[in-house]
Short mmCIF file of C-alpha atoms and ligand atoms in Angstrom, two decimals:
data_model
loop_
_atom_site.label_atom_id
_atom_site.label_comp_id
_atom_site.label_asym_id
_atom_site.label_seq_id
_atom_site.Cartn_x
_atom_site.Cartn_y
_atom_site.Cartn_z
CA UNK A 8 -21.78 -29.76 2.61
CA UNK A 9 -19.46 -27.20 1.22
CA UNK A 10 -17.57 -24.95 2.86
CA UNK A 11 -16.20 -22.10 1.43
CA UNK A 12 -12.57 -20.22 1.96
CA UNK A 13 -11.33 -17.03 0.58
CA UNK A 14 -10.17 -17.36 -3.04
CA UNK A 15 -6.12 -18.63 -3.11
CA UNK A 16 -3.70 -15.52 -2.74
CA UNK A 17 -5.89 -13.82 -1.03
CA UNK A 18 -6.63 -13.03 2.72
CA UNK A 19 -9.41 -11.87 5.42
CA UNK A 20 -8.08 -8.78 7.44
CA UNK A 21 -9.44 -9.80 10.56
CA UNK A 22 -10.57 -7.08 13.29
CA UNK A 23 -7.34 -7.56 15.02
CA UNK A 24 -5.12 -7.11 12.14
CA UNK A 25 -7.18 -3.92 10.87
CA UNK A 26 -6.14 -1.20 13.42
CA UNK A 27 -2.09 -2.00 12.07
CA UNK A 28 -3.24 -1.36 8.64
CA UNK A 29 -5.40 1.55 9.78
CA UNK A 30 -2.30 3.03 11.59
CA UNK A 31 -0.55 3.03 7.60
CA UNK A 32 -3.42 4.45 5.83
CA UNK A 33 -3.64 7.17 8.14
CA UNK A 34 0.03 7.66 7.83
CA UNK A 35 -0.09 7.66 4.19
CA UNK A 36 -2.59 9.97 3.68
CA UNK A 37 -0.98 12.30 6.07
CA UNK A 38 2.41 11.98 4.28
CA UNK A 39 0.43 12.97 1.10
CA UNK A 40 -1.24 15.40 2.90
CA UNK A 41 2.43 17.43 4.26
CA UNK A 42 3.68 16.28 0.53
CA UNK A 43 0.81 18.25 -1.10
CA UNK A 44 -0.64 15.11 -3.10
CA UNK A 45 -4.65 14.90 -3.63
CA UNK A 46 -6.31 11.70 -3.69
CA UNK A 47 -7.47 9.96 -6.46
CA UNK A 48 -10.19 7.05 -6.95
CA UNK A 49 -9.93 5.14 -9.99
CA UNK A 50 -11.90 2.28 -11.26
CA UNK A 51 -10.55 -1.24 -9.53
CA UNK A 52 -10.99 -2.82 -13.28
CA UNK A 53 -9.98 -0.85 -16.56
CA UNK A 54 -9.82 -1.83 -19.90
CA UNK A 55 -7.19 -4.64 -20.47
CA UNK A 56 -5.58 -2.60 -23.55
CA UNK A 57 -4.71 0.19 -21.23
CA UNK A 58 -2.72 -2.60 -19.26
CA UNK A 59 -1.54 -4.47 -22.60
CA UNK A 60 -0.45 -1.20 -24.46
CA UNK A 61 0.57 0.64 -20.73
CA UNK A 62 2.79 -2.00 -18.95
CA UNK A 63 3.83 -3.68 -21.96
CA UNK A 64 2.70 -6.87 -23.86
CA UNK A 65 5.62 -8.63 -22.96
CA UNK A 66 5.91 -7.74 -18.85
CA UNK A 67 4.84 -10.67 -16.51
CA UNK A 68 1.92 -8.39 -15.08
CA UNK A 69 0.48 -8.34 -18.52
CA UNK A 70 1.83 -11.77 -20.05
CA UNK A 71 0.88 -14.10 -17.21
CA UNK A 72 -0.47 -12.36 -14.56
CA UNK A 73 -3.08 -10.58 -15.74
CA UNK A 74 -6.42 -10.96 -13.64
CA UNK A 75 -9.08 -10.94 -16.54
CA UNK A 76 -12.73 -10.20 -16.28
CA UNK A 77 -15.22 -12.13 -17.67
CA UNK A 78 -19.14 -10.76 -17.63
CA UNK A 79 -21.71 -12.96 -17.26
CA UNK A 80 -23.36 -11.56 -20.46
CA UNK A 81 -21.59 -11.00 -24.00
CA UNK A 82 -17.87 -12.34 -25.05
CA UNK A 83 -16.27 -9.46 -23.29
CA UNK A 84 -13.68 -11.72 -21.64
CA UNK A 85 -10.74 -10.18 -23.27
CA UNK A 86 -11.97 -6.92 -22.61
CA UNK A 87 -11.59 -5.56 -18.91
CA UNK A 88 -9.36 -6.40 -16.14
CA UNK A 89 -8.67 -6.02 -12.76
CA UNK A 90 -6.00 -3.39 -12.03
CA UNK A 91 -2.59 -4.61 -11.47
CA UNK A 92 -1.41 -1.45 -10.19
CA UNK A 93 -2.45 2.05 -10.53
CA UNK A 94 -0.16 4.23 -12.20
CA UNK A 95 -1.70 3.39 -16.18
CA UNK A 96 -5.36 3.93 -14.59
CA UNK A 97 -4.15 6.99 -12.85
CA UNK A 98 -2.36 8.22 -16.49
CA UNK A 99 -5.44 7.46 -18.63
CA UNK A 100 -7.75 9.58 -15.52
CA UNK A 101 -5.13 12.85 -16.10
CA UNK A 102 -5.15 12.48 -19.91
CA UNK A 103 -9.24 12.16 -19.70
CA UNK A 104 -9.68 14.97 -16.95
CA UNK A 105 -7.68 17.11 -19.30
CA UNK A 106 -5.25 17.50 -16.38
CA UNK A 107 -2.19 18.77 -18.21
CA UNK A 108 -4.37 22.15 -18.35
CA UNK A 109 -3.44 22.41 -14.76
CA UNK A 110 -0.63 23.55 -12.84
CA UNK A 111 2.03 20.80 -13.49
CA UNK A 112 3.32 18.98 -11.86
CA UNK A 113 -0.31 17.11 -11.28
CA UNK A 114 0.41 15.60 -7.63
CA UNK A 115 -1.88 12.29 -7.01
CA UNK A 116 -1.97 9.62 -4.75
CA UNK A 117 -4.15 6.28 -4.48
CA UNK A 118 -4.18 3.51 -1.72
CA UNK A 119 -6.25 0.71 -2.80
CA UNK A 120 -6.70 -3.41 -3.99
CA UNK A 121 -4.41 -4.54 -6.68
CA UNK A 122 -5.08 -7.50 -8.43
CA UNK A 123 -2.34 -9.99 -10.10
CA UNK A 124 -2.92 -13.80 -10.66
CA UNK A 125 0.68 -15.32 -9.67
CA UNK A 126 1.55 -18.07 -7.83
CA UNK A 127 0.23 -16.78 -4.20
CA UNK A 128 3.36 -17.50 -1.61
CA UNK A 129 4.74 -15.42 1.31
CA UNK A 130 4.43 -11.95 0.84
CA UNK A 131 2.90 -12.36 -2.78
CA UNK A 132 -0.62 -12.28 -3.06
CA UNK A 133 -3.18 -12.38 -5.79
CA UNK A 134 -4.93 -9.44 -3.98
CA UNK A 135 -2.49 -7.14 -2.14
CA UNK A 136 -2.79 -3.28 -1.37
CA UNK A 137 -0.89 -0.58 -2.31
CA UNK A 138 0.20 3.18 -1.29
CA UNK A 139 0.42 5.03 -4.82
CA UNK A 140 1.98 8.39 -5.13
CA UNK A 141 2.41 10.07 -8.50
CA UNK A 142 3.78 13.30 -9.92
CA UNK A 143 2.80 13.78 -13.32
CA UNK A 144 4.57 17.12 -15.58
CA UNK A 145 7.96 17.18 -13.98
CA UNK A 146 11.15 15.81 -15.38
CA UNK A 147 13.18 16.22 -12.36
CA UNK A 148 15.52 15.62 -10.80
CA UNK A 149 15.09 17.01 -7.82
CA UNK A 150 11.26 15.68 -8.06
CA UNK A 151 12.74 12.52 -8.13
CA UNK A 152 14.75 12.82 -5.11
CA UNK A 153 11.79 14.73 -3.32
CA UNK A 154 9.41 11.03 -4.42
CA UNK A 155 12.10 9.00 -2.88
CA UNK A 156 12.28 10.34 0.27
CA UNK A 157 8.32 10.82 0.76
CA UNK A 158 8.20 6.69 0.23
CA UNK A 159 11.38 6.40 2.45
CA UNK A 160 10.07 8.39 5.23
CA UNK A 161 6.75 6.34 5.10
CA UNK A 162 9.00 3.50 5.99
CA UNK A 163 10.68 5.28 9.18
CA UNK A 164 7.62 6.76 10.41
CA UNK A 165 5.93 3.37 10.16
CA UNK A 166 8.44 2.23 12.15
CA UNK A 167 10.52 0.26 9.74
CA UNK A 168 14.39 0.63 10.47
CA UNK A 169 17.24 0.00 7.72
CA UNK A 170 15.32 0.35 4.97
CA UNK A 171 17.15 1.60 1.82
CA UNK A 172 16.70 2.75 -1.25
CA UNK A 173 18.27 0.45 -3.96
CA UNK A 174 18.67 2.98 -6.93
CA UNK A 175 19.93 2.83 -11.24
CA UNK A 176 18.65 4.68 -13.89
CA UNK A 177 17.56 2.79 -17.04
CA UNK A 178 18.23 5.35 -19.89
CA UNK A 179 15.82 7.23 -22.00
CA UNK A 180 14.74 6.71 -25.59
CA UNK A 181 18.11 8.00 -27.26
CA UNK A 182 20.23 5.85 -24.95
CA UNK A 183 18.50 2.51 -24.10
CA UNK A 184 17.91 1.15 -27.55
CA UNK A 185 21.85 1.78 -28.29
CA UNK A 186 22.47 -0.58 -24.77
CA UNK A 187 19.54 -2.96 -25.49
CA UNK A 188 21.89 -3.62 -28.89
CA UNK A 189 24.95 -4.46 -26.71
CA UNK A 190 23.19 -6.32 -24.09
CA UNK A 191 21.80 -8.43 -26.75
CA UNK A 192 25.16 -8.52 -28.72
CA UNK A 193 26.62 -10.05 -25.12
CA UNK A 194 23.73 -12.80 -24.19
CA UNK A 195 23.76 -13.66 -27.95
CA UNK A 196 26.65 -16.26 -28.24
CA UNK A 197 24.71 -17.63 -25.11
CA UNK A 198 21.62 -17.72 -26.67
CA UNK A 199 21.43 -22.05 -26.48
CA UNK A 200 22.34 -22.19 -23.13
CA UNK A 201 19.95 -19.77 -21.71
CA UNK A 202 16.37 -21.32 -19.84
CA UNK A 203 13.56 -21.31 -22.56
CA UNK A 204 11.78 -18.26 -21.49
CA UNK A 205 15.20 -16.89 -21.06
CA UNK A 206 15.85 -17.15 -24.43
CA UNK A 207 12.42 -15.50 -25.85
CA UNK A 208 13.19 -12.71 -23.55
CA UNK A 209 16.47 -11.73 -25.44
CA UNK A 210 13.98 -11.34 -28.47
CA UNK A 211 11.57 -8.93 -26.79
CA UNK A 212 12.95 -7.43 -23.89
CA UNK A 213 16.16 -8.11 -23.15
CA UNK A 214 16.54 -6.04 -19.96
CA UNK A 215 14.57 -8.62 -18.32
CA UNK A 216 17.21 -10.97 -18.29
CA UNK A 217 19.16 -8.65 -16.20
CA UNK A 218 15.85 -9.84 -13.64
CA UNK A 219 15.95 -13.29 -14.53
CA UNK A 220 14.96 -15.02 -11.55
CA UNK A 221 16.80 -18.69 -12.93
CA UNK A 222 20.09 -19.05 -10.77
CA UNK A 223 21.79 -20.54 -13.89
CA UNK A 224 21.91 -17.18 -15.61
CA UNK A 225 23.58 -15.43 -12.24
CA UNK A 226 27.06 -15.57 -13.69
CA UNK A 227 26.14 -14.34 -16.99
CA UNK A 228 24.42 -11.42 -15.69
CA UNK A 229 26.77 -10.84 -13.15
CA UNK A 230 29.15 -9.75 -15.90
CA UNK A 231 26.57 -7.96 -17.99
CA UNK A 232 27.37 -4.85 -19.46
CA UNK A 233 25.89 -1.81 -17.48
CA UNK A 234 23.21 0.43 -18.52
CA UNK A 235 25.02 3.35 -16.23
CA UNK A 236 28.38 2.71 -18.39
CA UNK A 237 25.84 3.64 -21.83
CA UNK A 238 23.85 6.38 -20.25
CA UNK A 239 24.17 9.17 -23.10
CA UNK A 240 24.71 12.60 -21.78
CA UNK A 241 21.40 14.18 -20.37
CA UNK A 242 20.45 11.08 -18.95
CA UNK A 243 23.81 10.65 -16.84
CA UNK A 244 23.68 14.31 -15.78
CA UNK A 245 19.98 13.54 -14.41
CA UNK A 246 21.00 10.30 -12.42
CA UNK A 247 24.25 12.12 -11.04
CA UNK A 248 22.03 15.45 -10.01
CA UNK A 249 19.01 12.90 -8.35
CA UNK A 250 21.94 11.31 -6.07
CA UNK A 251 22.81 14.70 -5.33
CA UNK A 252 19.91 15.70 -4.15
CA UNK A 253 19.04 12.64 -2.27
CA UNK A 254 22.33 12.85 -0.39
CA UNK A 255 21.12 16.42 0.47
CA UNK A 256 18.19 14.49 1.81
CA UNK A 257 19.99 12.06 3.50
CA UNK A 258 18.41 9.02 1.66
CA UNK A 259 20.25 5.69 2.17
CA UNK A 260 20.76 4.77 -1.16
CA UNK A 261 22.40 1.52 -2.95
CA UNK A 262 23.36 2.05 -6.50
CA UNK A 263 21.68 -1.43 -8.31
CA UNK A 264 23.20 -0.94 -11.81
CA UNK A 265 21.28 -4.49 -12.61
CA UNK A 266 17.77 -2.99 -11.12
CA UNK A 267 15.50 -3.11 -14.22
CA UNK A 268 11.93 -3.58 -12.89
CA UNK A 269 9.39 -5.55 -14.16
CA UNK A 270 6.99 -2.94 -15.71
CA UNK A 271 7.72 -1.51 -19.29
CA UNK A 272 7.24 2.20 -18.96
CA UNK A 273 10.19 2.92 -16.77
CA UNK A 274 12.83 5.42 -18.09
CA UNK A 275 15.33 7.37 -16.49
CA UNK A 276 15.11 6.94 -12.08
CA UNK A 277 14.15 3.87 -10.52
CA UNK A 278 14.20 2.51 -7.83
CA UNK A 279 12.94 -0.48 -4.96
CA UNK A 280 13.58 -0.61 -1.58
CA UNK A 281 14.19 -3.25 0.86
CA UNK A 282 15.01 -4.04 4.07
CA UNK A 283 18.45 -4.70 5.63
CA UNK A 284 18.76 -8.44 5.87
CA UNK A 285 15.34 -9.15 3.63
CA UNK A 286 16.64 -8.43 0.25
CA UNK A 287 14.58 -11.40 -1.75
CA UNK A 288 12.57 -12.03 -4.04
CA UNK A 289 9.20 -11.29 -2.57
CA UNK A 290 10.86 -8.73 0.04
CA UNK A 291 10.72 -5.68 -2.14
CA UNK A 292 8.89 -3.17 0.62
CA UNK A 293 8.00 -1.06 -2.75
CA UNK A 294 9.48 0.53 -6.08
CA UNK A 295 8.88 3.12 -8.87
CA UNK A 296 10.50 4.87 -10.96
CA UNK A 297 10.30 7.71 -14.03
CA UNK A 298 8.28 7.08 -16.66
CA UNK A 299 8.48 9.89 -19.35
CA UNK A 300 6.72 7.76 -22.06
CA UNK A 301 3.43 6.64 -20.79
CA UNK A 302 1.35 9.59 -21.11
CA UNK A 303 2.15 10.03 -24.60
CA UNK A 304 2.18 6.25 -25.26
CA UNK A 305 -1.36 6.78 -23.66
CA UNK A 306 -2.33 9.62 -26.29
CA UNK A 307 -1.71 12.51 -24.93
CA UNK A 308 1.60 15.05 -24.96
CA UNK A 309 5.02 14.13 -24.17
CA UNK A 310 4.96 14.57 -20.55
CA UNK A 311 7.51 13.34 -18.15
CA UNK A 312 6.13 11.74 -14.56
CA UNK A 313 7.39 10.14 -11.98
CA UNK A 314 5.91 7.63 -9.03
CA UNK A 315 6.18 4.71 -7.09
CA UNK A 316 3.69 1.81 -5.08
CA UNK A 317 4.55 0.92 -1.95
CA UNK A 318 3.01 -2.64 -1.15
CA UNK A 319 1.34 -1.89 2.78
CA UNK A 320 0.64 -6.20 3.18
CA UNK A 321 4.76 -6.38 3.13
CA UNK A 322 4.94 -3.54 5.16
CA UNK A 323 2.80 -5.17 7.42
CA UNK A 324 5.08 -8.53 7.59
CA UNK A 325 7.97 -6.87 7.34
CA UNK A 326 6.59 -4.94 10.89
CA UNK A 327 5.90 -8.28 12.70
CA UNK A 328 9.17 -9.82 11.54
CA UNK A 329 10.91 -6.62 13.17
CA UNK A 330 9.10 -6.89 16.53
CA UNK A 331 7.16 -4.12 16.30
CA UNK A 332 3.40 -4.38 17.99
CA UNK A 333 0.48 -4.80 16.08
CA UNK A 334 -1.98 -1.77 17.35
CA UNK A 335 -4.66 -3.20 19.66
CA UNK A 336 -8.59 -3.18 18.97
CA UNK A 337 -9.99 -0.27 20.17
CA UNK A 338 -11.58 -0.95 23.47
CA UNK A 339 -15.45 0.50 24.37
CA UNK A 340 -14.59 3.63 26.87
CA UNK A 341 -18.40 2.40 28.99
CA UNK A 342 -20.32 -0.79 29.09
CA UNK A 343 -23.66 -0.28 29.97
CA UNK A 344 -24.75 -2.84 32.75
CA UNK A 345 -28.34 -3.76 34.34
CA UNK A 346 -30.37 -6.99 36.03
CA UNK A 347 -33.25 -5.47 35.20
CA UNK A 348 -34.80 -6.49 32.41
CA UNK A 349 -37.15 -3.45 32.31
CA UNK A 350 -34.08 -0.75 32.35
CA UNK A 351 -33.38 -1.91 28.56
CA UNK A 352 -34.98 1.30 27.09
CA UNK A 353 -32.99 3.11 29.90
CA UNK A 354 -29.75 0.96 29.06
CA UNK A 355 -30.39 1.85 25.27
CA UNK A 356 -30.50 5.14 26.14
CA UNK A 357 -27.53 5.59 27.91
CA UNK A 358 -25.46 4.06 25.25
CA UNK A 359 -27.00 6.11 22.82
CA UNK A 360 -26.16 9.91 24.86
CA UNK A 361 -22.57 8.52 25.47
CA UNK A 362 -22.03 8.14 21.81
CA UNK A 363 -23.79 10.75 21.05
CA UNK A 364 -21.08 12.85 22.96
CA UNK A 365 -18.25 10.87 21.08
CA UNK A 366 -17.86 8.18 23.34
CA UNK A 367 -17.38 4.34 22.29
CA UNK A 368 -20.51 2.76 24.21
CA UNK A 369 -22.28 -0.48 24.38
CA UNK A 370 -25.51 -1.19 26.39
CA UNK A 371 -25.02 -5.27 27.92
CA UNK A 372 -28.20 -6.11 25.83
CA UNK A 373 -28.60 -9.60 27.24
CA UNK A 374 -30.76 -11.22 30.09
CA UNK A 375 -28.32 -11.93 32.32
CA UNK A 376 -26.87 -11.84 35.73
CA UNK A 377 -25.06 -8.59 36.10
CA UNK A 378 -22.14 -10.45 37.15
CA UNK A 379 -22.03 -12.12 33.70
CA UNK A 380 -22.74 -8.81 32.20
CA UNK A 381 -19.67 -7.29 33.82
CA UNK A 382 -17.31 -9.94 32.89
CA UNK A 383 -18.09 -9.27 29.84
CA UNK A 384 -17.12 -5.65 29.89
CA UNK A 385 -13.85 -6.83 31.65
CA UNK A 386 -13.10 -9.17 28.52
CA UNK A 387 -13.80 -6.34 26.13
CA UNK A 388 -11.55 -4.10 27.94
CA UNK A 389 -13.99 -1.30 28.65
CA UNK A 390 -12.57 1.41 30.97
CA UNK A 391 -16.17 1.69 32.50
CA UNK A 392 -19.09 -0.03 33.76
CA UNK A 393 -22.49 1.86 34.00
CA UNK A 394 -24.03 0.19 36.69
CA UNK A 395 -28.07 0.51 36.79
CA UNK A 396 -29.60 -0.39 40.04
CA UNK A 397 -31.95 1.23 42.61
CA UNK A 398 -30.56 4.33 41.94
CA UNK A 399 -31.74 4.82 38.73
CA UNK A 400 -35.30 5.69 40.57
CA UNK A 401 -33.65 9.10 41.83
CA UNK A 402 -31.44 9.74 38.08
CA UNK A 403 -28.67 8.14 39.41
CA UNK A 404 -26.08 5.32 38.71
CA UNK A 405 -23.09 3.51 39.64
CA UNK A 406 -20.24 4.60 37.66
CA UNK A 407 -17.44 1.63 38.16
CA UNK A 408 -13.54 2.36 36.87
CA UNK A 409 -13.12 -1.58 36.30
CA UNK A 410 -9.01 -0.83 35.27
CA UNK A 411 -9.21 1.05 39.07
CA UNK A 412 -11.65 -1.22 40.61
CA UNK A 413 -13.23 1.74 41.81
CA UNK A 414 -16.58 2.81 41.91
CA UNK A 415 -18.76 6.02 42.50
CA UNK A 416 -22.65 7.42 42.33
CA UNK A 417 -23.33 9.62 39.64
CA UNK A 418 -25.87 11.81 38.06
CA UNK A 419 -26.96 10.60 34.78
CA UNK A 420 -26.99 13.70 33.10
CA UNK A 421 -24.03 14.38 34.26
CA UNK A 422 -22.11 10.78 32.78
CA UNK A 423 -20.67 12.25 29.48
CA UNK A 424 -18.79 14.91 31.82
CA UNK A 425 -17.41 12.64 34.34
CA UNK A 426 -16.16 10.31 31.97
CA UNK A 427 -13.96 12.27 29.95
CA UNK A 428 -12.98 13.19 33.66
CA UNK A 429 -11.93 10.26 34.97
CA UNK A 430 -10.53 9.21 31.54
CA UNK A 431 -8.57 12.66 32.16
CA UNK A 432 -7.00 11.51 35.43
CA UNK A 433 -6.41 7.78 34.19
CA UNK A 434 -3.91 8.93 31.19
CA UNK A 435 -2.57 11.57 33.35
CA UNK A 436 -1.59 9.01 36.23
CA UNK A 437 -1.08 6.46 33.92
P1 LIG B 520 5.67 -2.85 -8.63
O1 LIG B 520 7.14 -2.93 -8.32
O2 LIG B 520 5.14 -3.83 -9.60
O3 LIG B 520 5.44 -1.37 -9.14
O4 LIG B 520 4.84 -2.94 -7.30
C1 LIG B 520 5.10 -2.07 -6.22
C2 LIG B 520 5.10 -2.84 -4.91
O5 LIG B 520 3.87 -3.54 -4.73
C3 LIG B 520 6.15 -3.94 -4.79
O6 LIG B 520 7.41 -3.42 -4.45
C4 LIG B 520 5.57 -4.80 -3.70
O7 LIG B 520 5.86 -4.22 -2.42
C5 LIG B 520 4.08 -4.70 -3.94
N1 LIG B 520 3.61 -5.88 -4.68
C6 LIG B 520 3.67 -6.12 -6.00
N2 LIG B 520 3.11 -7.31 -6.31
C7 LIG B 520 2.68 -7.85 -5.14
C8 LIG B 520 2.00 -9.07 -4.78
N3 LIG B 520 1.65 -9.97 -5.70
N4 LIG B 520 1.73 -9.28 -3.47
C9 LIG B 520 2.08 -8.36 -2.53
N5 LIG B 520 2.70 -7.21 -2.81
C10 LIG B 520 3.00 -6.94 -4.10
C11 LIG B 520 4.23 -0.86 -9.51
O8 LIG B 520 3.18 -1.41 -9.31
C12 LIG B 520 4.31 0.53 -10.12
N6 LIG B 520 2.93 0.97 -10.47
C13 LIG B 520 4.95 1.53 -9.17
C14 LIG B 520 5.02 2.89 -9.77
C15 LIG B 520 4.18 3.92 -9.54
N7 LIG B 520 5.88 3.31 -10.68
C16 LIG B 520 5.63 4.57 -11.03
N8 LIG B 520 4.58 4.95 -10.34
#
C-alpha cells in the first residue's frame, strides 16, 4: 500500500517545533507593532505576470524556480503562481487599494508561506516562511537605515548573536546602465571561457555574474569593476548618508561592493545579513533592499520603497546551531483525575469551569485506574491533579501539586481561585 510523505522541500512543523516559531511570530509582529507597520494578507498565489514582469524574466525565482499553478479545469497553467515572496503581491495590493492616496510612507508587513521550486537542501526549501516588512513612498535614507535596524534587532531579540548586516548599493537608473556597459566591456574578452549559463547571463543581466555561484568565475569577479566606484552623484550621497545613519544606530555593517541580489527590482540600498561564521550559500538569515522602480513598473506613479524578507526556517536553524533552547510545549496547568466511571459528567465539568477561567485543563477521559490516570498527567507535565474521590459527595476534591508532591482538600467552587494561588507561590519560590 502507499504511503504518503510531505511533498520534497518541504516540512511538517511538529507540535514541538511550533512554540520556537510561535516565539518569532510573536516577536515579529511586536517589532512591527513598536515600528508602526500594519499587517497585510495577500493572496498565497498571484498572477504569474506580476512575478514575470515584477522580479524580472531573467531572475532564477522567475526563470527556474517558479512554482506554477495548474487548475484542474481550463489551460490556465501559465497563468497563476504560487508566491515566491511578497513584496510584488504587496506592490500590486497598494497600487489596487489606491494606497498612494494615503499618508506616505505606506508601512506594511506580512509573515507567511513562500513558495520556490529549487533543489530542496539544508536551509533551502521549496516551502519556507518569511517575515516581510515594507515601506512604500519614502526615498530615504534615513528610512533605509531605520528598515535595517528593525530586521537587525529581530535578530538580537531572537536571540541570534553576531549577526551583521552585509551592505552595497546597486545604482539607480542614470548610473547602473553606464556600469552594466563596463561590467560587460570587462567579462567580454572572457566571454568563451565563462560556464554556459554564465555566458547568457552577460547578455541579460550581467550583474548576476557578480553572484555567480561557479567557483571558476571567483577570480574574474574578484577583480570586477565596482558598482560603488560608478555610483553617479545622488546615488553616492544616498549610500554615504544610509551608513551614516546606521552608524548612528549602531548597525554592524560589512560593505559587500559584489552584493547584487537575485531579484530584479533592486536599486539604490541593499542589503543581506548573515551570521558570523555561517556566511554560505544557503546561510543568508534575510535581505532586501530599495526598490524605486517597481511600483511604477507595476503601473502606478514613480514611487520609491524600500523592504526586506527575513527567512524565520533559517532563523530557526541558525538558533539550534547556536545553542539556544527550543521553547517547550506548553504544559496543561490541571489534569482532571477520577476511578469512577460515573464522575465523567462531573470530570467534564471541571475541565470545562477551569478553562472557562483561562486555565489549560484536561479531564483524564479514560476508564482507567487512577494510578494510570495520574501518570499520565505526570508525563504531560501538568502542574495539577484534580483528584475526584469520596469527597466529591460533600463539593469537595483533592487538589494534588504533582511538581510539590503535595496535596490538599478543596472546595470545588473554589478550584479556579486556588489554582492561580498555588501557581502564585510556585513561580514565586521557584
Ligand atoms: P530574498 O533574498 O529572495 O528576498 O529572500 C529573503 C530571505 O528569504 C532570504 O535571505 C532567506 O533567508 C529566505 N529564503 C529565500 N529562499 C529560501 C528558500 N528556498 N528556503 C528557505 N529560506 C529562503 C526577497 O524575497 C525579497 N522579497 C526581500 C525584499 C522585501 N526586498 C524588498 N522588500
Amino acid at each position: 500500500m502507499a504511503t504518503f510523505r510531505a511533498p520534497r522541500g518541504t516540512r511538517d512543523l511538529l507540535p514541538a517545533e511550533r512554540p520556537t516559531w510561535q516565539r518569532l511570530e510573536t516577536l515579529a509582529a511586536d517589532l512591527a507593532r513598536r515600528y508602526g507597520y500594519r499587517q497585510i494578507e495577500t493572496p498565497i498565489f498571484e498572477e504569474s505576470a506580476l512575478f514575470e514582469r515584477g522580479i524580472g524574466d531573467v531572475t532564477d525565482v522567475v526563470e527556474k524556480e517558479l512554482f506554477r499553478v495548474l487548475p484542474s479545469r481550463g489551460e490556465e497553467r501559465e497563468r497563476w503562481a504560487l508566491r515566491p515572496e511578497p513584496t510584488a503581491g504587496i506592490v500590486r495590493a497598494y497600487l489596487q487599494h489606491g494606497m498612494h492616496t494615503l499618508q506616505q510612507p505606506v508601512r506594511l508587513t506580512l509573515l507567511g508561506p513562500m513558495f520556490r521550486y529549487d533543489r530542496p537542501q539544508a536551509g533551502r526549501y521549496r516551502q519556507f516562511w518569511q517575515f516581510d516588512v515594507e515601506a512604500i513612498g519614502d526615498p530615504g535614507p534615513a528610512i533605509d537605515a531605520e528598515i535595517i535596524e528593525l530586521a537587525h534587532r529581530f535578530y538580537t531579540e531572537a536571540g541570534l548573536t553576531a549577526v551583521s548586516a552585509r551592505l552595497n548599493s546597486i545604482g539607480d537608473a542614470i548610473c547602473r546602465p553606464g556600469y552594466l556597459a563596463t561590467l560587460r566591456a570587462y567579462f567580454e574578452p572572457h566571454a568563451a571561457e565563462l560556464p554556459e549559463e554564465e555566458r547568457e547571463r552577460l547578455a541579460t543581466n550581467p550583474m548576476r555574474l557578480l553572484d555567480s555561484k561557479d567557483p571558476r568565475m571567483a577570480a574574474l569577479v574578484a577583480a570586477a569593476p565596482r558598482i560603488t566606484d560608478h555610483l553617479c552623484a545622488p546615488c553616492a550621497e544616498h549610500f554615504d548618508a544610509v551608513r551614516r545613519h546606521l552608524d548612528t544606530l549602531e548597525v554592524p555593517t560589512v560593505l559587500e561592493p559584489a552584493l547584487v541580489r537575485g531579484l530584479d527590482y533592486y536599486s539604490r540600498t541593499c542589503f543581506e545579513f548573515y551570521r558570523e561564521g555561517a556566511e554560505g550559500q544557503q546561510q543568508a538569515l534575510g535581505g532586501g533592499g530599495r526598490y524605486d522602480g517597481l511600483v511604477e513598473l507595476l503601473g502606478g506613479r514613480p514611487t520609491p520603497a524600500i523592504g526586506f524578507g527575513l527567512g524565520l526556517d533559517r532563523v530557526v536553524l541558525a538558533l539550534a546551531a547556536q545553542g539556544v533552547a527550543s521553547v517547550p510545549m506548553e504544559r496543561p496547568a490541571a489534569v482532571i483525575v477520577g476511578a469512577d466511571p460515573a464522575d465523567t459528567p462531573t470530570r467534564l465539568r471541571i475541565a470545562t469551569n477551569l478553562r472557562a477561567a483561562g486555565f489549560s485543563a484536561r479531564a483524564d477521559l479514560a476508564e482507567r485506574k487512577l494510578a494510570r490516570q495520574l501518570e499520565g498527567a505526570a508525563r504531560e507535565g501538568a502542574h495539577f491533579a484534580v483528584i475526584l474521590g469520596d469527597e466529591l459527595a460533600g463539593g469537595q476534591v483533592q487538589l494534588r501539586d504533582l511538581e510539590a508532591g503535595t496535596q490538599r482538600l478543596v472546595n470545588l467552587a473554589d478550584l479556579p481561585r486556588e489554582l492561580s494561588r498555588a501557581q502564585r507561590q510556585h513561580h514565586h519560590g521557584a
